[in-house]
Coordinates of C-alpha atoms and ligand atoms in Angstrom, one line a residue:
Chain A
M1 CA 0.2 -0.2 0.2
I2 CA 3.0 2.3 0.9
S3 CA 6.6 1.8 -0.8
V4 CA 9.2 4.5 0.1
S5 CA 12.7 3.9 -1.5
H6 CA 15.6 6.3 -0.8
L7 CA 13.6 9.0 0.2
T8 CA 15.6 12.0 1.3
K9 CA 14.6 15.6 2.2
F10 CA 16.7 18.6 2.6
Y11 CA 15.4 22.1 4.2
G12 CA 18.2 24.4 2.9
P13 CA 21.2 22.8 3.8
R14 CA 20.0 20.8 6.2
K15 CA 19.2 17.2 6.0
A16 CA 15.8 16.1 7.5
I17 CA 15.5 12.7 6.2
D18 CA 18.4 10.5 5.0
D19 CA 17.9 7.8 2.4
L20 CA 14.6 6.2 3.9
S21 CA 13.3 3.0 2.7
F22 CA 10.4 1.0 4.0
E23 CA 7.3 -0.4 3.0
V24 CA 3.5 -0.7 4.7
Q25 CA 1.3 -3.8 3.7
K26 CA -2.4 -3.3 3.4
G27 CA -4.5 -3.0 6.5
E28 CA -1.4 -2.5 8.6
I29 CA -1.3 0.0 11.6
V30 CA 2.5 1.0 11.4
G31 CA 3.9 3.6 14.0
F32 CA 6.8 6.0 13.4
L33 CA 8.6 6.3 16.5
G34 CA 11.3 8.9 17.4
P35 CA 12.3 11.7 19.3
N36 CA 11.3 15.4 18.4
G37 CA 13.5 16.5 15.0
A38 CA 13.7 12.7 14.3
G39 CA 11.9 13.4 10.7
K40 CA 8.7 11.9 11.5
S41 CA 6.6 14.8 10.4
T42 CA 8.7 15.8 7.4
T43 CA 8.2 11.6 6.1
M44 CA 4.5 11.8 6.7
K45 CA 4.2 15.5 4.6
I46 CA 6.1 13.8 1.6
L47 CA 3.9 10.6 1.7
T48 CA 0.5 13.2 1.7
G49 CA 2.0 15.0 -1.1
F50 CA 2.2 18.0 0.7
M51 CA 6.0 18.8 0.2
P52 CA 8.3 17.1 -2.4
A53 CA 11.1 15.2 -1.4
T54 CA 14.8 16.2 -2.5
D55 CA 15.6 12.4 -4.0
G56 CA 13.9 9.1 -3.5
K57 CA 10.7 7.5 -4.6
A58 CA 7.5 7.2 -2.7
V59 CA 4.3 5.1 -4.0
V60 CA 1.0 5.5 -1.8
A61 CA -2.1 3.5 -2.8
G62 CA -0.6 2.7 -5.8
H63 CA 0.3 6.0 -7.3
D64 CA 3.6 8.0 -7.6
V65 CA 3.5 11.0 -4.8
F66 CA 5.7 12.9 -7.0
E67 CA 4.1 12.1 -10.5
D68 CA 0.3 12.0 -9.2
P69 CA -0.4 13.9 -6.2
I70 CA -3.9 14.1 -6.8
S71 CA -4.5 10.3 -7.1
V72 CA -3.1 10.1 -4.2
K73 CA -4.4 12.9 -2.2
R74 CA -7.6 11.2 -3.0
N75 CA -6.6 8.0 -1.2
V76 CA -5.2 9.5 2.0
G77 CA -7.0 11.1 5.1
Y78 CA -4.4 13.2 7.1
L79 CA -3.9 14.2 10.4
P80 CA -1.1 17.1 10.8
E81 CA 0.5 17.7 13.8
T82 CA -1.2 21.0 14.2
P83 CA -5.4 20.2 13.5
P84 CA -6.0 22.3 10.0
V85 CA -9.3 23.8 11.5
Y86 CA -10.9 26.7 10.7
T87 CA -11.9 28.2 14.2
E88 CA -14.7 30.5 12.7
M89 CA -16.6 27.3 11.5
K90 CA -18.8 25.2 13.3
V91 CA -17.7 21.6 13.7
K92 CA -20.6 20.4 11.3
D93 CA -19.9 22.6 8.8
Y94 CA -16.3 22.3 8.7
L95 CA -16.7 18.6 8.1
E96 CA -19.1 19.2 5.4
F97 CA -16.7 21.4 3.8
T98 CA -13.5 19.0 4.0
G99 CA -15.9 16.4 2.7
K100 CA -16.4 18.4 -0.4
L101 CA -12.8 19.2 -0.3
H102 CA -12.4 15.2 -0.8
Q103 CA -15.2 15.1 -3.5
V104 CA -17.4 13.3 -1.4
P105 CA -20.6 12.8 -3.5
T106 CA -23.4 15.3 -2.5
T107 CA -26.0 12.6 -1.8
S108 CA -23.8 10.8 0.9
L109 CA -22.3 13.6 2.4
S110 CA -24.4 14.1 5.1
K111 CA -24.0 10.6 6.1
S112 CA -20.5 10.6 6.2
V113 CA -20.3 13.5 8.1
K114 CA -22.6 11.5 10.6
N115 CA -20.6 8.9 10.3
A116 CA -17.1 10.7 11.3
I117 CA -18.9 12.8 14.0
E118 CA -20.1 9.5 15.3
R119 CA -16.9 7.7 15.6
T120 CA -14.7 10.6 17.1
S121 CA -17.5 11.1 19.6
L122 CA -17.9 14.8 18.5
G123 CA -22.0 14.6 18.8
D124 CA -22.0 17.0 21.7
V125 CA -20.2 19.8 20.2
Q126 CA -21.3 19.3 16.3
N127 CA -22.9 22.6 16.5
R128 CA -20.3 24.6 18.4
L129 CA -17.9 27.1 16.7
I130 CA -14.2 25.2 16.6
G131 CA -12.5 28.1 18.2
N132 CA -14.4 27.9 21.4
L133 CA -13.3 24.3 21.9
S134 CA -10.5 23.0 23.7
K135 CA -7.3 21.3 22.1
G136 CA -8.4 17.8 22.9
Y137 CA -11.9 18.4 20.9
R138 CA -10.0 20.5 17.9
Q139 CA -7.6 17.3 17.6
R140 CA -10.6 15.1 17.2
V141 CA -12.3 17.4 14.9
G142 CA -9.1 16.9 12.6
L143 CA -9.3 13.4 13.1
A144 CA -12.5 13.2 12.1
Q145 CA -11.8 15.4 9.0
A146 CA -9.2 12.7 8.2
L147 CA -11.7 9.7 8.5
L148 CA -14.5 11.3 6.9
H149 CA -14.0 10.5 3.0
N150 CA -12.9 6.7 4.1
P151 CA -9.5 7.1 2.7
K152 CA -7.4 3.7 2.0
V153 CA -4.4 5.3 3.7
L154 CA -4.6 7.4 7.0
I155 CA -1.6 9.2 8.0
L156 CA -1.8 10.8 11.7
D157 CA 0.8 13.0 13.1
E158 CA 1.0 12.6 17.0
P159 CA -2.7 11.8 16.9
T160 CA -3.2 11.8 20.6
V161 CA -1.2 14.6 21.6
G162 CA -3.5 17.1 23.4
L163 CA -5.9 14.6 24.7
D164 CA -6.4 13.8 28.1
P165 CA -6.0 10.0 29.3
K166 CA -9.5 8.7 28.9
Q167 CA -9.5 10.3 25.3
I168 CA -6.4 8.9 24.4
I169 CA -7.7 5.4 25.2
E170 CA -10.7 6.2 22.9
I171 CA -8.9 7.5 19.9
R172 CA -6.4 4.5 20.5
E173 CA -9.2 2.2 20.2
L174 CA -10.5 3.9 17.4
I175 CA -7.4 4.0 15.4
K176 CA -6.9 0.0 16.2
S177 CA -10.2 -0.8 14.9
L178 CA -9.4 1.1 11.8
G179 CA -6.5 -1.3 10.9
G180 CA -7.8 -4.0 8.3
D181 CA -9.9 -1.7 6.1
H182 CA -7.2 0.9 6.3
T183 CA -3.7 1.4 6.3
V184 CA -2.6 3.7 9.0
I185 CA 0.7 4.9 9.6
L186 CA 1.0 7.1 13.0
S187 CA 3.9 8.8 14.6
S188 CA 4.5 9.4 18.2
H189 CA 7.2 10.2 20.5
I190 CA 6.1 8.3 23.4
L191 CA 7.2 4.6 23.5
P192 CA 3.8 3.2 25.3
E193 CA 1.7 4.7 22.6
V194 CA 3.0 2.8 19.5
T195 CA 3.4 -0.6 21.7
A196 CA -0.6 0.1 22.5
I197 CA -1.6 0.4 18.7
C198 CA 0.8 -0.7 16.3
Q199 CA 1.7 -3.8 14.8
R200 CA 4.9 -2.7 13.7
I201 CA 7.2 -0.1 14.6
I202 CA 9.6 2.2 12.6
V203 CA 12.3 3.9 14.7
L204 CA 13.4 7.1 13.4
A205 CA 16.2 9.1 14.7
R206 CA 18.2 11.9 13.2
G207 CA 16.2 11.3 9.5
K208 CA 17.1 7.8 9.4
I209 CA 15.8 4.4 10.3
A210 CA 17.1 3.0 13.1
A211 CA 15.2 0.0 13.6
E212 CA 12.1 -1.5 11.8
D213 CA 10.4 -4.3 13.5
S214 CA 7.6 -5.6 15.5
L215 CA 7.2 -4.9 19.1
E216 CA 8.8 -8.3 20.0
G217 CA 11.3 -7.8 17.5
L218 CA 12.3 -4.6 18.9
T219 CA 12.8 -5.8 22.3
M220 CA 14.7 -8.9 21.1
R221 CA 17.2 -6.6 19.7
M222 CA 17.4 -4.6 22.6
K223 CA 18.6 -7.3 24.4
K224 CA 21.0 -8.6 21.7
G225 CA 24.5 -8.2 22.1
L226 CA 24.7 -6.0 25.2
I227 CA 28.0 -4.1 25.8
Y228 CA 29.1 -3.2 28.9
S229 CA 32.2 -0.6 29.5
M230 CA 34.3 -1.4 32.6
E231 CA 37.0 0.7 33.6
V232 CA 40.0 -0.9 35.9
K233 CA 42.7 0.4 37.7
K234 CA 45.3 -2.6 36.4
P235 CA 44.8 -4.1 33.2
S236 CA 46.1 -7.3 32.9
S237 CA 45.7 -9.5 29.9
E238 CA 45.2 -12.4 32.3
G239 CA 42.3 -11.0 33.9
V240 CA 40.9 -10.2 30.6
D241 CA 41.1 -14.1 29.5
A242 CA 39.5 -15.1 32.6
I243 CA 36.4 -12.8 31.9
R244 CA 36.3 -14.1 28.4
K245 CA 36.0 -17.6 30.0
I246 CA 33.0 -16.7 31.6
P247 CA 30.1 -18.7 30.3
G248 CA 27.4 -16.0 28.4
I249 CA 30.2 -13.7 27.3
S250 CA 31.1 -13.5 23.8
G251 CA 33.9 -11.3 23.4
V252 CA 36.1 -8.6 25.4
S253 CA 38.3 -6.0 24.2
S254 CA 40.6 -3.9 26.1
N255 CA 41.8 -0.4 25.5
G256 CA 44.2 0.7 27.8
S257 CA 42.3 0.8 31.3
K258 CA 39.0 0.4 29.3
L259 CA 37.5 -3.0 28.8
L260 CA 34.3 -3.5 26.8
V261 CA 32.5 -6.7 27.7
E262 CA 29.8 -8.0 25.5
M263 CA 27.0 -10.7 26.5
T264 CA 25.3 -13.2 24.6
A265 CA 21.9 -12.4 23.4
G266 CA 19.4 -14.1 25.4
S267 CA 21.9 -15.8 28.1
R268 CA 21.1 -15.0 31.7
D269 CA 22.7 -12.2 33.6
V270 CA 26.5 -12.7 34.2
R271 CA 27.5 -8.9 35.2
D272 CA 28.0 -10.0 38.8
Q273 CA 30.4 -12.8 38.1
V274 CA 32.3 -10.4 35.5
V275 CA 32.7 -7.9 38.2
E276 CA 33.6 -10.6 40.8
M277 CA 36.2 -11.9 38.2
A278 CA 38.0 -8.5 37.7
V279 CA 38.1 -7.9 41.4
N280 CA 39.8 -11.7 42.0
R281 CA 42.2 -11.1 39.4
G282 CA 43.4 -7.6 41.2
M283 CA 42.0 -5.6 38.2
G284 CA 40.2 -3.0 40.5
V285 CA 36.8 -2.1 39.3
L286 CA 36.6 1.7 39.2
E287 CA 33.4 1.6 36.9
F288 CA 31.2 -0.7 35.3
S289 CA 28.4 0.5 33.0
P290 CA 26.3 -0.2 29.9
E291 CA 27.9 1.2 27.0
K292 CA 25.6 2.9 24.8
V293 CA 24.1 0.8 22.0
S294 CA 22.3 3.3 19.2
L295 CA 18.8 2.2 19.8
E296 CA 19.0 2.0 23.6
E297 CA 20.5 6.0 23.1
I298 CA 17.4 6.8 20.9
F299 CA 14.8 4.9 23.4
L300 CA 16.2 7.1 25.9
Q301 CA 15.1 10.4 24.2
L302 CA 11.3 8.7 23.9
T303 CA 9.0 9.6 26.4
T304 CA 8.4 6.0 28.0
E305 CA 5.8 7.3 31.0
E306 CA 2.6 7.3 29.8
N307 CA 1.4 9.1 32.4
H308 CA 3.8 11.7 32.6
S309 CA 3.1 12.6 29.2
A310 CA -0.5 12.3 29.4
A311 CA -0.5 14.8 32.3
A312 CA 1.8 17.5 30.2
H313 CA -0.4 17.3 27.6
A314 CA -3.5 17.0 28.9
G315 CA -5.4 20.3 28.7
G316 CA -8.6 20.1 30.2
M317 CA -11.7 19.5 28.0
Chain B
M1 CA -13.1 21.7 -11.8
F2 CA -15.7 24.0 -11.2
R3 CA -17.1 22.1 -8.1
N4 CA -13.7 22.4 -6.7
I5 CA -13.5 26.1 -7.1
W6 CA -17.0 26.9 -6.1
T7 CA -16.1 24.5 -2.8
I8 CA -13.4 26.9 -1.9
A9 CA -15.0 30.0 -3.0
Q10 CA -18.2 29.4 -0.9
R11 CA -16.1 28.9 2.0
D12 CA -14.4 32.0 1.9
F13 CA -17.2 34.2 1.0
R14 CA -18.8 32.6 3.8
S15 CA -16.0 33.7 6.3
Y16 CA -16.2 37.2 5.5
F17 CA -19.5 37.3 7.0
T18 CA -18.5 35.4 10.2
S19 CA -15.8 38.3 11.1
P20 CA -16.4 41.7 11.0
I21 CA -14.2 42.4 8.1
A22 CA -17.2 42.1 5.5
Y23 CA -19.5 44.5 7.3
V24 CA -16.7 47.1 8.0
V25 CA -15.8 46.9 4.6
I26 CA -19.3 46.9 3.1
G27 CA -20.4 49.9 5.6
A28 CA -17.3 51.8 4.8
F29 CA -17.6 51.5 1.0
M30 CA -21.2 52.1 1.2
S31 CA -20.8 55.1 3.3
I32 CA -18.5 56.8 1.4
V33 CA -19.6 56.1 -2.1
G34 CA -23.3 57.4 -0.6
F35 CA -21.4 60.7 0.3
M36 CA -19.5 60.8 -3.0
F37 CA -22.6 60.5 -4.8
F38 CA -24.7 63.1 -3.1
F39 CA -21.7 65.5 -3.2
N40 CA -21.7 65.1 -7.1
L41 CA -25.0 65.3 -7.5
D42 CA -25.2 68.7 -5.6
H43 CA -22.5 69.8 -7.2
Y44 CA -24.0 69.2 -10.5
V45 CA -27.5 70.6 -9.4
R46 CA -25.7 73.8 -8.4
Q47 CA -23.9 73.8 -12.2
M48 CA -27.4 73.0 -13.6
A49 CA -28.6 76.6 -12.1
F50 CA -25.8 78.1 -13.5
S51 CA -26.5 77.0 -17.0
A52 CA -29.9 77.9 -16.7
M53 CA -29.0 81.4 -16.8
G54 CA -27.4 80.8 -20.3
N55 CA -24.1 79.0 -20.0
K56 CA -23.9 75.6 -21.8
G57 CA -24.8 72.7 -19.7
V58 CA -22.8 69.5 -18.5
S59 CA -24.2 66.2 -19.0
V60 CA -25.3 64.0 -16.6
T61 CA -22.7 61.5 -17.7
D62 CA -19.8 64.0 -17.4
G63 CA -21.1 66.1 -14.6
I64 CA -22.3 62.8 -12.1
V65 CA -21.6 59.6 -13.4
R66 CA -17.8 59.7 -14.3
P67 CA -16.9 61.6 -11.5
F68 CA -18.6 59.0 -9.3
Y69 CA -17.5 55.8 -10.7
G70 CA -13.8 57.3 -11.0
N71 CA -14.1 57.9 -6.9
M72 CA -15.4 54.8 -6.6
N73 CA -12.4 53.1 -8.4
V74 CA -10.2 55.1 -5.8
I75 CA -12.4 53.9 -2.6
L76 CA -12.0 50.2 -3.8
L77 CA -8.1 50.5 -4.0
F78 CA -8.1 51.4 -0.3
I79 CA -10.6 48.6 0.6
A80 CA -9.1 46.0 -1.4
P81 CA -6.4 45.1 1.3
M82 CA -9.1 44.2 3.8
I83 CA -10.9 41.9 1.5
T84 CA -7.8 40.2 0.4
M85 CA -5.4 40.3 3.6
R86 CA -6.6 37.0 5.1
L87 CA -6.9 34.9 1.8
F88 CA -3.8 33.1 2.3
S89 CA -1.8 34.6 5.3
E90 CA -4.8 33.5 7.8
E91 CA -4.7 29.7 6.1
K92 CA -0.7 29.4 6.7
K93 CA -1.1 30.9 10.1
M94 CA -3.8 28.7 11.0
H95 CA -2.0 25.8 9.2
T96 CA -5.3 25.0 7.2
I97 CA -3.2 25.1 4.4
E98 CA -2.1 22.0 4.9
L99 CA -6.0 20.7 4.9
L100 CA -6.1 22.6 1.4
M101 CA -3.0 21.2 0.0
T102 CA -3.4 17.8 0.7
S103 CA -7.0 17.6 -0.5
P104 CA -7.2 16.5 -4.1
L105 CA -7.3 19.9 -5.3
T106 CA -4.9 21.8 -7.6
L107 CA -3.3 24.7 -6.5
T108 CA -4.9 26.6 -9.2
E109 CA -8.2 25.4 -8.2
I110 CA -7.5 27.0 -4.8
I111 CA -6.2 30.2 -6.2
V112 CA -9.0 30.5 -8.5
G113 CA -11.5 29.9 -5.7
K114 CA -10.2 32.6 -3.2
F115 CA -10.1 34.9 -5.9
C116 CA -13.5 33.9 -7.0
S117 CA -14.7 34.8 -3.0
A118 CA -13.2 38.1 -3.1
M119 CA -15.0 39.1 -6.6
L120 CA -18.1 37.8 -5.1
L121 CA -17.9 40.1 -2.1
V122 CA -16.5 43.2 -4.7
G123 CA -19.9 41.9 -6.7
V124 CA -22.4 42.4 -3.8
M125 CA -20.9 45.7 -3.1
L126 CA -21.4 46.9 -6.6
L127 CA -24.7 45.4 -6.8
V128 CA -25.6 47.5 -4.0
T129 CA -24.4 50.7 -5.2
S130 CA -26.8 50.5 -8.1
I131 CA -29.3 52.4 -6.5
Y132 CA -27.5 55.5 -6.9
P133 CA -28.1 55.1 -10.8
I134 CA -31.6 54.4 -10.1
V135 CA -32.0 57.6 -8.2
L136 CA -30.2 59.3 -11.1
F137 CA -32.7 57.7 -13.6
S138 CA -35.6 58.7 -11.8
A139 CA -34.6 62.6 -11.7
F140 CA -32.8 62.8 -15.0
T141 CA -32.2 60.8 -18.4
P142 CA -28.8 59.8 -18.0
D143 CA -26.9 57.2 -21.0
Y144 CA -27.1 54.0 -19.7
G145 CA -24.0 53.0 -21.6
P146 CA -21.5 54.8 -19.8
I147 CA -23.1 53.4 -16.6
V148 CA -22.9 49.7 -17.6
C149 CA -19.4 50.1 -19.1
S150 CA -18.3 51.8 -15.8
Y151 CA -19.6 48.8 -13.9
V152 CA -17.8 46.3 -16.3
G153 CA -14.9 48.7 -15.8
T154 CA -14.8 48.7 -12.4
F155 CA -15.3 45.2 -11.5
L156 CA -12.6 44.4 -13.9
L157 CA -10.1 46.9 -12.2
A158 CA -11.5 45.5 -8.6
G159 CA -10.0 42.1 -10.3
C160 CA -6.5 43.7 -10.4
Y161 CA -6.7 44.9 -7.1
M162 CA -7.9 41.5 -5.8
A163 CA -5.1 39.9 -8.0
V164 CA -2.3 42.2 -6.1
G165 CA -3.8 41.5 -2.6
L166 CA -4.1 38.1 -3.0
F167 CA -0.4 37.7 -4.3
L168 CA 0.6 39.6 -1.6
S169 CA -1.7 37.5 1.0
S170 CA 0.5 34.3 -0.4
M171 CA 3.6 35.7 0.7
T172 CA 3.3 36.1 4.7
E173 CA 1.1 34.5 7.2
N174 CA 0.8 37.9 8.7
Q175 CA -2.7 39.7 7.4
V176 CA -1.3 43.3 8.9
V177 CA 1.8 42.8 6.7
A178 CA -0.3 41.5 3.6
A179 CA -2.9 44.3 4.2
A180 CA -0.3 47.1 4.4
S181 CA 1.9 45.7 1.4
T182 CA -1.1 45.7 -0.4
F183 CA -2.1 49.3 0.7
G184 CA 1.2 50.6 -0.4
V185 CA 1.1 49.3 -3.6
G186 CA -2.9 50.6 -4.2
L187 CA -1.0 54.2 -3.0
M188 CA 1.3 53.6 -5.8
F189 CA -1.1 52.8 -8.6
W190 CA -2.8 56.1 -7.5
I191 CA -0.1 58.2 -7.7
I192 CA 1.0 56.9 -11.1
S193 CA -2.4 57.9 -12.2
W194 CA -1.9 61.5 -10.8
A195 CA 1.6 61.7 -12.4
A196 CA -0.1 60.5 -15.7
S197 CA -2.7 63.4 -15.5
A198 CA 0.2 65.7 -14.4
A199 CA 3.0 64.7 -16.6
G200 CA 3.4 66.2 -20.3
P201 CA 2.0 64.8 -23.5
F202 CA 4.4 62.0 -24.0
W203 CA 4.7 60.6 -20.7
S204 CA 1.1 61.2 -19.8
G205 CA -0.1 58.7 -22.7
L206 CA 2.3 56.3 -21.7
L207 CA 1.5 56.3 -18.1
T208 CA -2.3 56.4 -18.6
N209 CA -1.9 53.3 -20.6
L210 CA 0.1 51.3 -18.1
S211 CA -1.7 52.7 -15.4
L212 CA -4.9 50.8 -14.0
I213 CA -6.8 53.5 -13.4
G214 CA -5.9 55.5 -16.7
R215 CA -7.0 52.4 -18.1
F216 CA -10.6 52.9 -16.9
N217 CA -11.1 56.2 -18.8
N218 CA -12.9 54.6 -21.7
F219 CA -15.3 52.5 -19.7
G220 CA -16.4 55.8 -18.0
Q221 CA -17.2 57.1 -21.5
G222 CA -19.3 54.2 -22.3
L223 CA -16.4 52.6 -24.3
L224 CA -15.7 48.9 -24.3
N225 CA -12.2 48.6 -25.9
S226 CA -11.1 45.0 -25.9
A227 CA -7.6 46.5 -25.7
D228 CA -8.4 47.7 -22.1
I229 CA -10.4 44.3 -21.2
F230 CA -7.6 42.4 -22.2
F231 CA -5.3 44.8 -20.3
Y232 CA -7.0 44.1 -16.9
L233 CA -7.5 40.3 -17.5
S234 CA -3.7 39.9 -18.3
Y235 CA -3.0 41.8 -15.4
I236 CA -5.2 39.6 -13.2
F237 CA -3.8 36.6 -14.9
V238 CA -0.1 37.9 -14.2
G239 CA -1.4 38.4 -10.4
L240 CA -2.8 34.9 -10.1
F241 CA 0.0 33.5 -11.6
L242 CA 2.5 35.0 -9.2
T243 CA 0.3 33.8 -6.6
H244 CA 0.7 30.1 -7.8
R245 CA 4.3 30.3 -8.0
V246 CA 4.7 31.6 -4.3
M247 CA 2.4 28.9 -3.0
D248 CA 4.2 26.2 -5.0
S249 CA 7.6 27.1 -3.8
Y250 CA 5.8 27.6 -0.1
R251 CA 5.8 23.6 -0.4
W252 CA 9.3 23.2 -0.9
R253 CA 10.7 25.4 2.3
Ligands
ADP401 N1 10.1 24.2 7.7 C1 11.2 23.5 8.1 N2 12.4 24.4 7.7 C2 13.7 24.0 8.3 N3 14.0 22.7 8.8 C3 12.8 21.9 9.0 C4 11.6 22.5 8.7 N4 10.6 21.4 9.3 C5 11.7 20.8 10.1 N5 12.6 20.9 10.0 C6 13.7 20.2 10.6 O1 13.8 18.8 9.7 C7 14.4 18.0 11.1 C8 13.0 16.9 10.9 O2 11.8 17.7 11.5 P1 10.4 17.0 11.8 O3 9.8 16.3 10.4 O4 9.4 17.9 12.4 O5 10.5 15.9 13.0 P2 9.7 15.4 14.0 O6 8.2 15.5 13.1 O7 10.4 13.8 14.1 O8 9.8 15.9 15.4 C9 14.5 18.9 12.4 O9 15.6 18.9 12.6 C10 13.5 20.3 12.3 O10 14.3 21.2 12.6
MG402 MG1 6.7 16.3 14.2

């Protein structure tokens, strides 16, 4: 349904995304996970046909984004980072307008609007001015707009930002229910969010794909090949060899007083034995800490505390 | 195609009336135009009184119709910024431009739709001013040619102002900047038309041909000249074309 190859985008001299390639199958829900500035929004803007890429190719719903943007736009529902709402319009009028923009036939327009209002629980505010609604409601109006014309592909940029915890759960359920009929890409910088909704996760960092896997796969990768760095007072080759022989250790490299210890993926935790051995051989352990694996570094920048993020974003409704 | 243009035009036209803009614009326009009309009428009636004493009279066309529509054009020039300032600036500022530009509409349809919304408002305003010629017909027997042609000319001329305003609105996300620059350009047009009437014969002819307001003279005399119409239409075309260029490059940023 979506096929991206070697996509690159420069803003002036600044590279925002760098040689991205990935595929999304029909009916999949895929999450772009990455810290702020990773290039999530930029990638989405290119996929919706809003913005041309500097280089590379993207095919959405069978149409090339650069050669036939109008056909792509017809098949895509897009919720940008900021909900694109007209504050001087009423919710219902606004949705009618966006339906017309997407060329929903006049005969089914009011039905589509009603349906979108129902799915996003906007019934209570449908006759209110959007300008008088809270951020959370505006976000839902934006989502209703994206769903309204029943597009094949939904591209949702941080869809739950600004919602309170209860609404977040509702919207997640809604997005989950969209999978199967629709192909969904959503972005988030909140780890539990993507793990709750998505079947597959693409981790973006500094414009590159750092990892692309299912949730289980990502967890595995995180564990695979854990590397620890150990600083010692008196390094000795005899001590290094002894550590190397501990079962579960796949390699040790030494560089002066700094040793790198690699542990076999999925083996039991032998950190205590490593330290013990180093002390026994008289090397004198000064420091023992995990060496930064790139993925972990990225994950550290993500918001991992669900409640924290929800509380930070929850503007009262 | 037309349906898409109409979708845009309709929304923008309605949104004029959800803010005070349309009411302020129409109110200001109508009161100034009304004042001008009665001022011209009063002046003319006094002249008539003179001519009754043996001087050769001035026609209604020269005495009322031409100055009236001439003044109306200048007023439109100063009101144009208020009509066009939000058309693109506001969309950029509120991020709704992303909605329009990710919908299956071409940029041309969006721009023409917005231009039409402005022209619709101008059309409504001009329609309301038709009460003044009706007043004239009830009291005098003016030629209707110059009146009809003045409306055609005024509408086209207003189209040029709107095209300039739309272009400048596409350049910024700040409405005030859009309005001020449109106002500045309008002022320049007006000054050129002054210079045209003040300069020597050669320069005067050239400037009148180039100046938007100068081009209006023929319409005021009841002449529909294809060269004049073409001049205005190409002016509008260039304005919309430049808007297209600006909005297209906006996406690349
Ligand atoms: N309009 C722009 N002009 C210049 N740089 C931009 C623009 N938009 C985004 N960037 C830069 O591109 C990078 C990726 O941004 P973005 O796609 O918004 O990331 P994300 O959505 O993951 O937070 C960032 O470094 C950001 O500063
Ligand atoms: Mg973003």
